[in-house]
Short mmCIF file of C-alpha atoms in Angstrom, two decimals:
data_model
loop_
_atom_site.label_atom_id
_atom_site.label_comp_id
_atom_site.label_asym_id
_atom_site.label_seq_id
_atom_site.Cartn_x
_atom_site.Cartn_y
_atom_site.Cartn_z
CA LYS A 88 18.60 -18.04 5.59
CA LYS A 89 18.98 -15.70 8.52
CA GLN A 90 15.02 -14.63 8.21
CA HIS A 91 13.66 -18.00 8.17
CA ARG A 92 15.64 -18.91 11.60
CA LEU A 93 14.01 -15.83 12.57
CA ILE A 94 10.82 -16.67 11.64
CA ASN A 95 11.27 -20.28 13.49
CA LYS A 96 12.48 -18.76 16.31
CA HIS A 97 9.68 -16.34 16.62
CA ARG A 98 6.49 -18.38 15.97
CA LEU A 99 5.10 -18.50 18.91
CA LEU A 100 4.84 -14.39 19.45
CA PRO A 101 1.07 -14.41 18.33
CA ALA A 102 0.10 -15.39 21.54
CA ALA A 103 1.12 -11.88 22.68
CA VAL A 104 -1.71 -10.03 20.53
CA LYS A 105 -4.66 -9.57 22.90
CA HIS A 106 -7.12 -10.50 20.96
CA THR A 107 -8.27 -14.36 19.89
CA LYS A 108 -9.58 -12.82 16.16
CA ASP A 109 -6.32 -10.81 16.23
CA ARG A 110 -3.97 -13.83 16.76
CA MET A 111 -5.67 -15.93 14.37
CA MET A 112 -5.32 -13.55 11.82
CA VAL A 113 -1.14 -12.98 12.73
CA GLN A 114 -1.19 -16.55 12.85
CA ALA A 115 -2.07 -16.77 9.20
CA LEU A 116 -0.13 -14.07 7.44
CA LEU A 117 3.38 -15.60 9.51
CA ASN A 118 2.16 -19.38 8.45
CA ASN A 119 1.56 -17.95 4.95
CA SER A 120 3.88 -15.17 4.03
CA GLU A 121 5.95 -15.27 6.89
CA SER A 122 5.13 -11.71 7.88
CA LEU A 123 7.07 -11.83 11.68
CA ILE A 124 4.92 -9.23 13.83
CA THR A 125 6.50 -6.72 15.79
CA PHE A 126 4.77 -4.81 18.99
CA ASP A 127 6.94 -1.64 19.60
CA ASN A 128 5.99 0.49 16.73
CA GLN A 129 5.00 3.90 17.26
CA VAL A 130 2.85 5.02 14.32
CA GLU A 131 1.88 8.79 12.56
CA LEU A 132 -1.65 8.69 9.97
CA PHE A 133 -0.81 11.02 7.13
CA THR A 134 -4.39 11.46 4.95
CA ASP A 135 -2.88 14.96 3.18
CA GLY A 136 0.08 14.71 0.82
CA HIS A 137 1.24 17.97 2.09
CA VAL A 138 1.67 17.02 5.67
CA LYS A 139 2.92 13.66 4.62
CA PHE A 140 5.71 15.28 2.13
CA ALA A 141 6.76 17.85 4.82
CA HIS A 142 7.77 14.84 7.45
CA LEU A 143 9.34 12.10 5.41
CA ILE A 144 11.69 15.50 3.55
CA ASP A 145 12.12 16.50 7.76
CA ASP A 146 13.56 13.12 8.34
CA LEU A 147 15.48 12.42 5.63
CA ASN A 148 17.26 15.85 6.39
CA HIS A 149 17.82 14.15 9.80
CA ALA A 150 19.02 11.11 8.67
CA HIS A 151 22.50 9.63 9.43
CA SER A 152 24.12 6.69 8.23
CA MET A 153 21.50 5.40 5.58
CA ILE A 154 18.22 5.86 3.42
CA SER A 155 16.19 3.56 1.60
CA LEU A 156 13.75 4.83 -0.82
CA GLU A 157 11.14 2.57 -3.12
CA TYR A 158 7.96 4.07 -5.05
CA TYR A 159 6.46 2.77 -7.70
CA THR A 160 6.50 6.68 -9.17
CA PHE A 161 9.07 9.10 -8.68
CA TYR A 162 8.33 12.02 -10.85
CA ASP A 163 10.90 14.54 -12.03
CA ASP A 164 8.61 17.22 -11.24
CA GLY A 165 8.45 19.97 -8.50
CA LEU A 166 7.85 17.50 -5.41
CA GLY A 167 10.41 15.08 -6.95
CA ASN A 168 13.02 17.92 -6.62
CA ARG A 169 12.33 18.40 -3.50
CA VAL A 170 13.05 14.80 -1.96
CA LEU A 171 15.77 14.53 -4.77
CA GLN A 172 17.11 17.43 -3.46
CA ALA A 173 16.99 16.20 0.25
CA LEU A 174 18.29 13.10 -1.34
CA GLU A 175 21.19 14.88 -1.94
CA LYS A 176 22.14 17.03 0.55
CA ALA A 177 21.98 13.52 2.60
CA ALA A 178 24.48 11.63 0.50
CA SER A 179 26.71 14.97 0.33
CA ARG A 180 27.23 14.44 4.44
CA GLY A 181 28.00 11.10 4.24
CA VAL A 182 24.60 9.12 4.48
CA LYS A 183 24.15 6.13 2.29
CA VAL A 184 21.34 6.48 0.20
CA ARG A 185 19.47 4.13 -2.31
CA VAL A 186 17.05 5.07 -5.02
CA LEU A 187 14.69 2.47 -6.56
CA TYR A 188 11.65 3.16 -8.64
CA ASP A 189 10.04 1.51 -11.42
CA ALA A 190 10.70 2.82 -14.87
CA SER A 191 7.15 2.25 -16.36
CA GLY A 192 5.18 4.24 -13.46
CA SER A 193 7.89 7.09 -13.24
CA ARG A 194 7.71 7.75 -17.04
CA GLY A 195 9.30 10.85 -18.17
CA THR A 196 11.71 10.16 -15.55
CA LYS A 197 15.14 9.65 -17.01
CA PRO A 198 18.53 8.47 -15.65
CA SER A 199 20.00 11.27 -15.89
CA PHE A 200 17.35 12.47 -12.97
CA PHE A 201 19.74 10.75 -10.30
CA ALA A 202 22.95 11.79 -11.91
CA HIS A 203 24.51 14.72 -9.31
CA LEU A 204 23.11 11.99 -6.30
CA ARG A 205 25.20 8.95 -7.80
CA GLU A 206 28.36 11.62 -8.44
CA LEU A 207 27.67 12.45 -4.12
CA GLY A 208 27.84 8.43 -3.48
CA GLY A 209 24.37 7.56 -3.56
CA ASP A 210 22.67 4.77 -5.85
CA ALA A 211 19.43 4.51 -8.22
CA GLN A 212 18.16 1.98 -10.12
CA PRO A 213 14.93 0.85 -11.76
CA PHE A 214 13.40 -2.12 -10.59
CA VAL A 215 14.59 -5.50 -12.48
CA SER A 216 11.51 -5.91 -13.85
CA ALA A 217 11.65 -3.19 -16.14
CA PRO A 218 13.41 -2.98 -19.50
CA ALA A 219 15.18 0.34 -20.04
CA HIS A 220 12.36 1.55 -22.03
CA TRP A 221 9.31 2.07 -20.49
CA PHE A 222 7.22 2.12 -23.76
CA MET A 223 8.64 -1.25 -24.13
CA THR A 224 6.11 -2.20 -21.15
CA PRO A 225 2.86 -2.74 -21.86
CA ARG A 226 0.32 -2.69 -18.87
CA MET A 227 -0.05 -6.47 -18.60
CA ASN A 228 3.83 -6.20 -16.93
CA TYR A 229 4.60 -6.58 -13.76
CA HIS A 230 5.29 -3.44 -11.80
CA LEU A 231 6.93 -2.32 -8.44
CA HIS A 232 4.19 -0.84 -6.98
CA ARG A 233 5.32 -0.68 -3.67
CA LYS A 234 5.87 2.97 -1.63
CA LEU A 235 8.58 2.14 1.17
CA VAL A 236 11.40 4.46 2.99
CA ILE A 237 13.42 3.07 5.39
CA ILE A 238 15.48 6.03 7.47
CA ASP A 239 18.31 4.56 10.24
CA HIS A 240 17.17 1.39 10.28
CA GLN A 241 14.85 3.12 12.29
CA VAL A 242 11.86 4.68 10.90
CA GLY A 243 9.35 3.42 7.88
CA TYR A 244 7.24 4.71 5.48
CA ILE A 245 4.74 2.94 4.12
CA GLY A 246 1.64 3.49 2.13
CA GLY A 247 -0.54 4.93 -1.17
CA PHE A 248 1.38 8.11 -1.95
CA ASN A 249 3.62 8.36 -4.61
CA ILE A 250 6.53 10.62 -5.30
CA GLY A 251 4.84 13.84 -7.82
CA ASP A 252 2.71 16.98 -7.56
CA GLN A 253 -0.80 15.09 -8.17
CA TYR A 254 0.00 13.88 -5.10
CA LEU A 255 -0.06 16.91 -3.63
CA GLY A 256 -3.13 17.94 -5.15
CA LEU A 257 -1.63 20.05 -8.12
CA ALA A 258 -2.49 18.10 -11.23
CA PRO A 259 -6.34 19.69 -11.86
CA LYS A 260 -7.47 16.39 -13.79
CA PHE A 261 -7.78 14.76 -10.23
CA GLY A 262 -8.23 18.05 -8.21
CA TYR A 263 -7.77 17.27 -3.91
CA TRP A 264 -5.26 13.77 -3.91
CA ARG A 265 -6.65 11.99 -0.46
CA ASP A 266 -4.48 9.41 0.09
CA THR A 267 -3.49 7.35 4.07
CA HIS A 268 0.76 6.85 4.60
CA LEU A 269 2.09 5.63 7.90
CA ARG A 270 4.94 6.35 9.78
CA VAL A 271 6.32 3.60 11.80
CA ALA A 272 8.84 4.02 14.08
CA GLY A 273 9.96 0.83 15.50
CA GLN A 274 11.24 -2.32 14.71
CA ALA A 275 8.13 -2.98 11.89
CA ALA A 276 11.10 -0.36 10.25
CA GLN A 277 13.68 -3.15 9.93
CA ILE A 278 11.17 -5.71 8.28
CA MET A 279 10.29 -2.92 5.81
CA GLU A 280 14.47 -2.62 5.54
CA VAL A 281 14.38 -6.66 4.40
CA ARG A 282 11.59 -5.91 1.82
CA PHE A 283 13.51 -3.25 0.29
CA ALA A 284 17.13 -5.39 0.00
CA MET A 285 15.49 -8.25 -1.42
CA ASP A 286 14.28 -5.46 -4.17
CA TRP A 287 17.16 -4.07 -4.31
CA ASN A 288 19.56 -6.90 -4.08
CA THR A 289 17.14 -8.67 -7.02
CA SER A 290 18.03 -5.57 -9.54
CA CYS A 291 21.41 -5.48 -9.03
CA ARG A 292 21.32 -8.54 -11.20
CA ARG A 293 21.06 -6.48 -14.37
CA SER A 294 22.84 -2.68 -12.71
CA ARG A 295 25.50 -4.65 -11.46
CA LEU A 296 25.47 -1.58 -8.20
CA PRO A 297 26.65 -3.18 -5.27
CA LYS A 298 24.32 -5.30 -3.34
CA MET A 299 22.71 -4.56 0.36
CA ASN A 300 24.29 -6.22 2.79
CA LEU A 301 21.58 -6.97 5.59
CA ASP A 302 24.07 -8.29 8.55
CA HIS A 303 23.58 -4.81 10.30
CA THR A 304 20.20 -5.53 10.34
CA LEU A 305 19.41 -9.31 10.73
CA GLY A 306 22.78 -9.80 12.87
CA SER A 307 21.91 -9.57 16.41
CA PHE A 308 17.85 -8.64 15.85
CA THR A 309 15.55 -10.29 17.96
CA ILE A 310 11.65 -9.28 18.33
CA LYS A 311 11.25 -6.84 21.26
CA ARG A 312 8.66 -9.60 23.14
CA PRO A 313 6.27 -7.33 25.13
CA THR A 314 5.92 -6.52 28.47
CA SER A 315 2.56 -6.27 30.67
CA GLU A 316 3.62 -2.50 30.42
CA ASP A 317 3.74 -2.57 27.07
CA MET A 318 0.92 -4.17 26.45
CA GLN A 319 -1.00 -1.43 28.05
CA HIS A 320 0.74 1.23 26.46
CA HIS A 321 -1.63 2.53 23.87
CA GLU A 322 0.82 4.10 21.52
CA LEU A 323 2.42 1.24 20.65
CA VAL A 324 1.27 -0.62 17.56
CA PRO A 325 1.58 -4.14 17.04
CA MET A 326 1.96 -4.66 12.79
CA GLN A 327 3.31 -7.03 10.27
CA ILE A 328 4.74 -6.43 7.05
CA VAL A 329 3.16 -8.40 4.16
CA SER A 330 4.28 -8.32 0.80
CA SER A 331 3.15 -10.37 -2.37
CA GLY A 332 3.76 -10.42 -6.21
CA PRO A 333 4.21 -12.45 -9.00
CA ASP A 334 7.46 -14.07 -7.86
CA ASN A 335 5.15 -16.63 -5.19
CA GLN A 336 1.76 -18.06 -5.51
CA ARG A 337 1.28 -17.40 -1.99
CA PHE A 338 -1.46 -14.38 -3.01
CA ALA A 339 -0.64 -13.06 1.04
CA ILE A 340 -2.19 -9.25 0.73
CA ARG A 341 -5.27 -10.86 -1.03
CA ARG A 342 -5.74 -13.57 1.69
CA GLY A 343 -4.99 -11.00 4.31
CA TYR A 344 -7.96 -9.27 2.82
CA GLU A 345 -10.06 -12.14 2.50
CA ASN A 346 -9.13 -13.21 6.20
CA LEU A 347 -9.55 -9.55 7.82
CA ILE A 348 -12.98 -9.24 6.18
CA SER A 349 -14.16 -12.92 6.81
CA ARG A 350 -13.37 -12.02 10.84
CA ALA A 351 -15.12 -8.73 11.17
CA THR A 352 -18.36 -8.79 13.26
CA GLN A 353 -19.19 -5.18 13.65
CA TYR A 354 -17.75 -3.31 10.72
CA VAL A 355 -15.22 -3.16 7.18
CA TYR A 356 -14.40 -0.37 5.92
CA ILE A 357 -13.04 -0.45 2.80
CA GLN A 358 -11.17 2.98 0.56
CA THR A 359 -9.25 2.01 -2.82
CA PRO A 360 -9.11 3.99 -6.07
CA TYR A 361 -10.28 0.64 -8.22
CA LEU A 362 -12.52 -1.96 -7.05
CA ILE A 363 -11.78 -5.07 -10.37
CA PRO A 364 -11.97 -7.68 -6.59
CA GLU A 365 -11.78 -11.47 -7.22
CA PRO A 366 -14.03 -13.86 -6.76
CA SER A 367 -13.17 -14.92 -3.31
CA VAL A 368 -12.90 -11.85 -2.06
CA LEU A 369 -15.91 -10.28 -3.66
CA GLU A 370 -17.90 -12.94 -1.99
CA ALA A 371 -16.37 -12.28 1.05
CA LEU A 372 -17.97 -9.27 0.68
CA ILE A 373 -21.12 -10.02 0.06
CA ILE A 374 -21.06 -13.15 2.93
CA ALA A 375 -20.41 -10.59 5.20
CA ALA A 376 -22.91 -7.78 4.06
CA HIS A 377 -25.45 -10.69 4.29
CA SER A 378 -23.94 -11.83 7.80
CA GLY A 379 -24.91 -7.98 9.29
CA VAL A 380 -21.83 -6.29 9.11
CA ASP A 381 -22.03 -3.48 8.06
CA VAL A 382 -19.66 -3.49 5.29
CA ARG A 383 -18.92 0.40 3.09
CA VAL A 384 -16.61 0.58 0.02
CA MET A 385 -15.77 4.23 -0.90
CA ILE A 386 -14.28 4.65 -4.50
CA PRO A 387 -12.97 7.94 -6.79
CA CYS A 388 -15.67 9.99 -8.58
CA LYS A 389 -13.67 10.26 -11.49
CA PRO A 390 -11.54 8.36 -13.31
CA ASP A 391 -7.71 8.04 -13.67
CA HIS A 392 -8.06 5.16 -16.33
CA PRO A 393 -11.29 5.04 -18.09
CA PHE A 394 -11.58 1.13 -18.41
CA VAL A 395 -10.64 0.54 -14.78
CA TYR A 396 -13.26 2.67 -13.71
CA ARG A 397 -15.88 1.44 -15.78
CA ALA A 398 -15.04 -1.54 -14.53
CA THR A 399 -14.79 -0.46 -10.88
CA GLU A 400 -18.68 0.76 -11.88
CA TYR A 401 -19.74 -2.20 -12.95
CA TYR A 402 -18.39 -3.90 -9.41
CA ALA A 403 -20.06 -1.38 -7.29
CA LYS A 404 -23.21 -2.14 -8.85
CA TYR A 405 -23.08 -6.08 -8.02
CA LEU A 406 -22.31 -5.22 -4.31
CA VAL A 407 -24.93 -2.34 -4.04
CA ASN A 408 -27.51 -5.01 -5.28
CA ASN A 409 -26.37 -8.02 -2.52
CA GLY A 410 -26.46 -5.92 -0.04
CA VAL A 411 -23.12 -3.33 0.39
CA LYS A 412 -23.02 0.24 0.79
CA VAL A 413 -20.78 1.58 -1.61
CA TYR A 414 -19.63 5.21 -1.98
CA LYS A 415 -18.47 8.05 -4.41
CA TYR A 416 -15.73 10.19 -3.49
CA ASP A 417 -16.68 13.73 -4.29
CA HIS A 418 -13.70 15.51 -2.88
CA GLY A 419 -11.19 14.95 -5.79
CA PHE A 420 -9.59 11.64 -6.38
CA ILE A 421 -9.15 9.35 -3.35
CA HIS A 422 -6.36 6.84 -4.11
CA ALA A 423 -5.92 5.06 -0.39
CA LYS A 424 -5.56 1.44 -0.07
CA THR A 425 -7.03 1.28 3.39
CA MET A 426 -9.30 -1.42 5.31
CA VAL A 427 -10.55 -1.35 8.80
CA ALA A 428 -12.58 -3.39 10.86
CA ASP A 429 -14.20 -3.97 14.06
CA GLY A 430 -12.04 -1.45 15.96
CA THR A 431 -8.66 -3.47 15.66
CA LEU A 432 -7.73 -4.86 12.77
CA ALA A 433 -6.62 -2.79 9.50
CA SER A 434 -4.37 -2.70 6.51
CA VAL A 435 -2.48 0.09 4.69
CA GLY A 436 -0.74 -0.07 1.93
CA SER A 437 -0.42 -0.24 -1.68
CA ALA A 438 -2.48 -3.15 -2.88
CA ASN A 439 -5.79 -1.82 -4.70
CA MET A 440 -8.86 -4.65 -4.46
CA ASP A 441 -8.09 -5.64 -8.08
CA TYR A 442 -6.42 -8.39 -10.14
CA ARG A 443 -3.33 -6.43 -10.77
CA SER A 444 -2.31 -5.85 -6.88
CA PHE A 445 -3.45 -9.32 -6.09
CA SER A 446 -1.20 -11.31 -8.95
CA LEU A 447 0.77 -9.07 -10.99
CA ASN A 448 2.19 -6.06 -9.05
CA PHE A 449 4.52 -5.94 -6.58
CA GLU A 450 2.89 -4.86 -3.57
CA VAL A 451 3.31 -4.23 0.60
CA ASN A 452 0.92 -4.02 2.93
CA ALA A 453 0.70 -3.12 7.11
CA PHE A 454 -1.44 -5.33 9.16
CA THR A 455 -1.95 -4.01 12.58
CA TYR A 456 -3.83 -4.73 15.23
CA SER A 457 -4.50 -1.61 17.23
CA HIS A 458 -7.60 -0.32 18.83
CA GLU A 459 -6.40 3.73 18.54
CA LEU A 460 -4.83 3.36 14.78
CA ALA A 461 -8.47 1.57 13.85
CA GLU A 462 -10.39 4.31 15.81
CA ARG A 463 -8.60 6.94 13.70
CA LEU A 464 -8.63 5.36 10.39
CA ARG A 465 -12.65 4.28 10.76
CA ASP A 466 -12.88 8.13 11.90
CA ALA A 467 -11.15 9.01 8.65
CA PHE A 468 -13.31 6.97 6.62
CA GLU A 469 -16.52 8.67 8.41
CA GLN A 470 -14.72 12.55 7.60
CA ASP A 471 -14.65 11.06 4.16
CA LEU A 472 -18.45 10.36 4.10
CA GLN A 473 -19.40 13.68 4.39
CA GLN A 474 -17.93 14.60 1.18
CA SER A 475 -19.24 11.25 -0.66
CA THR A 476 -22.38 10.01 -2.36
CA ARG A 477 -24.08 6.93 -1.71
CA LEU A 478 -24.71 4.59 -4.26
CA THR A 479 -28.09 3.25 -4.47
CA PRO A 480 -29.77 0.71 -7.26
CA GLU A 481 -31.84 3.91 -8.85
CA TYR A 482 -28.25 5.72 -9.41
CA PHE A 483 -27.44 2.48 -11.85
CA ASP A 484 -30.80 2.69 -13.17
CA GLN A 485 -30.36 6.04 -14.66
CA GLN A 486 -27.22 5.34 -16.77
CA THR A 487 -27.64 4.51 -20.22
CA ARG A 488 -27.02 2.11 -22.25
CA TRP A 489 -24.04 3.04 -23.76
CA HIS A 490 -22.46 3.80 -20.04
CA GLN A 491 -24.19 0.18 -19.10
CA PHE A 492 -22.77 -1.46 -21.91
CA LYS A 493 -18.74 -0.19 -21.91
CA GLU A 494 -18.93 -1.24 -17.84
CA TYR A 495 -19.44 -4.63 -19.00
CA PHE A 496 -17.07 -4.37 -21.67
CA SER A 497 -14.36 -3.30 -19.22
CA ARG A 498 -15.47 -6.10 -17.10
CA LEU A 499 -14.42 -8.50 -19.78
CA LEU A 500 -10.96 -6.81 -19.29
CA SER A 501 -10.67 -7.25 -15.55
CA PRO A 502 -8.09 -9.89 -15.40
CA ILE A 503 -5.75 -7.40 -17.36
CA LEU A 504 -6.77 -4.01 -16.19
#
């Protein structure tokens, strides 16, 4: 109820966004998914796991009052134990620590992994959609795919990295792990906290752990209206935190992607590990390319799920034949879920370009309106191009019939991959 009052109170704030195209994007996300926009956010961009987790662990070590951590994957391995130790140290000095994870995505991690954290006063639980045993969860079931950390109501992390050694590039199967994550200091962190609290409180129905009280966050919360000086402060990033999942039929992130693509007039650069788009997204990409927009999509050079990768190749071929430039990243495994367009619009989060992310998983993305951040994301994409291969019709013509059969067969499985 408090959230709805805030939304009604701040419906005129999109007028503070500079460009008309951006304002329309903000208004669409506000009306469709009730995603408030905040303006006072300072953002750091991470594309390397070592750098991202060094900053995260440092922030955990300096937390004063609360830590809320939500990940699809929290492995019991080297990195997982480093993060857990930072959480335990925080709990031992009186910080309220809550950990929410997906049992299937964190398979191999037993509840006892968090036993000492609980002894120190912290709480940890699997997301409500996961049964007690991960092997009872078929791939078709819903998963908590979000990656969020909120520290002291002021700092938030959002993006594609999970917690595990492979995200540091330590798994021989994948090699170097290329991902994208944001560290946000500002009011957007409090919006992330609202998202975490809703996920946490829903899961408490099964675990019977104490629910999270949001009075401290929403009681006196009001969006800081940007001043003329703020509008000229290039380091501040206007941002909307957008969630989607099978708990509603708004398809907020998918529609946000479609909106971003359709509003582009110059370029759209996309990075995704899985390219299995729904027809509406597929057509939006093709229409943009046929309209003269420079549409580029980057996918991995290797699979982590064989059927998923063959379906990705099928759709890559379809897009290439319809004017979209598709590249495969050759320097390891690209797991980033990013989209950037026209120098101001961008999205970074957990949602892949596939049916599962659009309809079945619980996802969260940051949609941003900043020239500086968009340019940094564009620069990162162009640097990755130096280690990528452009896919051409000739590339696909050289595939064997057996390879093509696997692509067509995997495409039939697209809705459940």
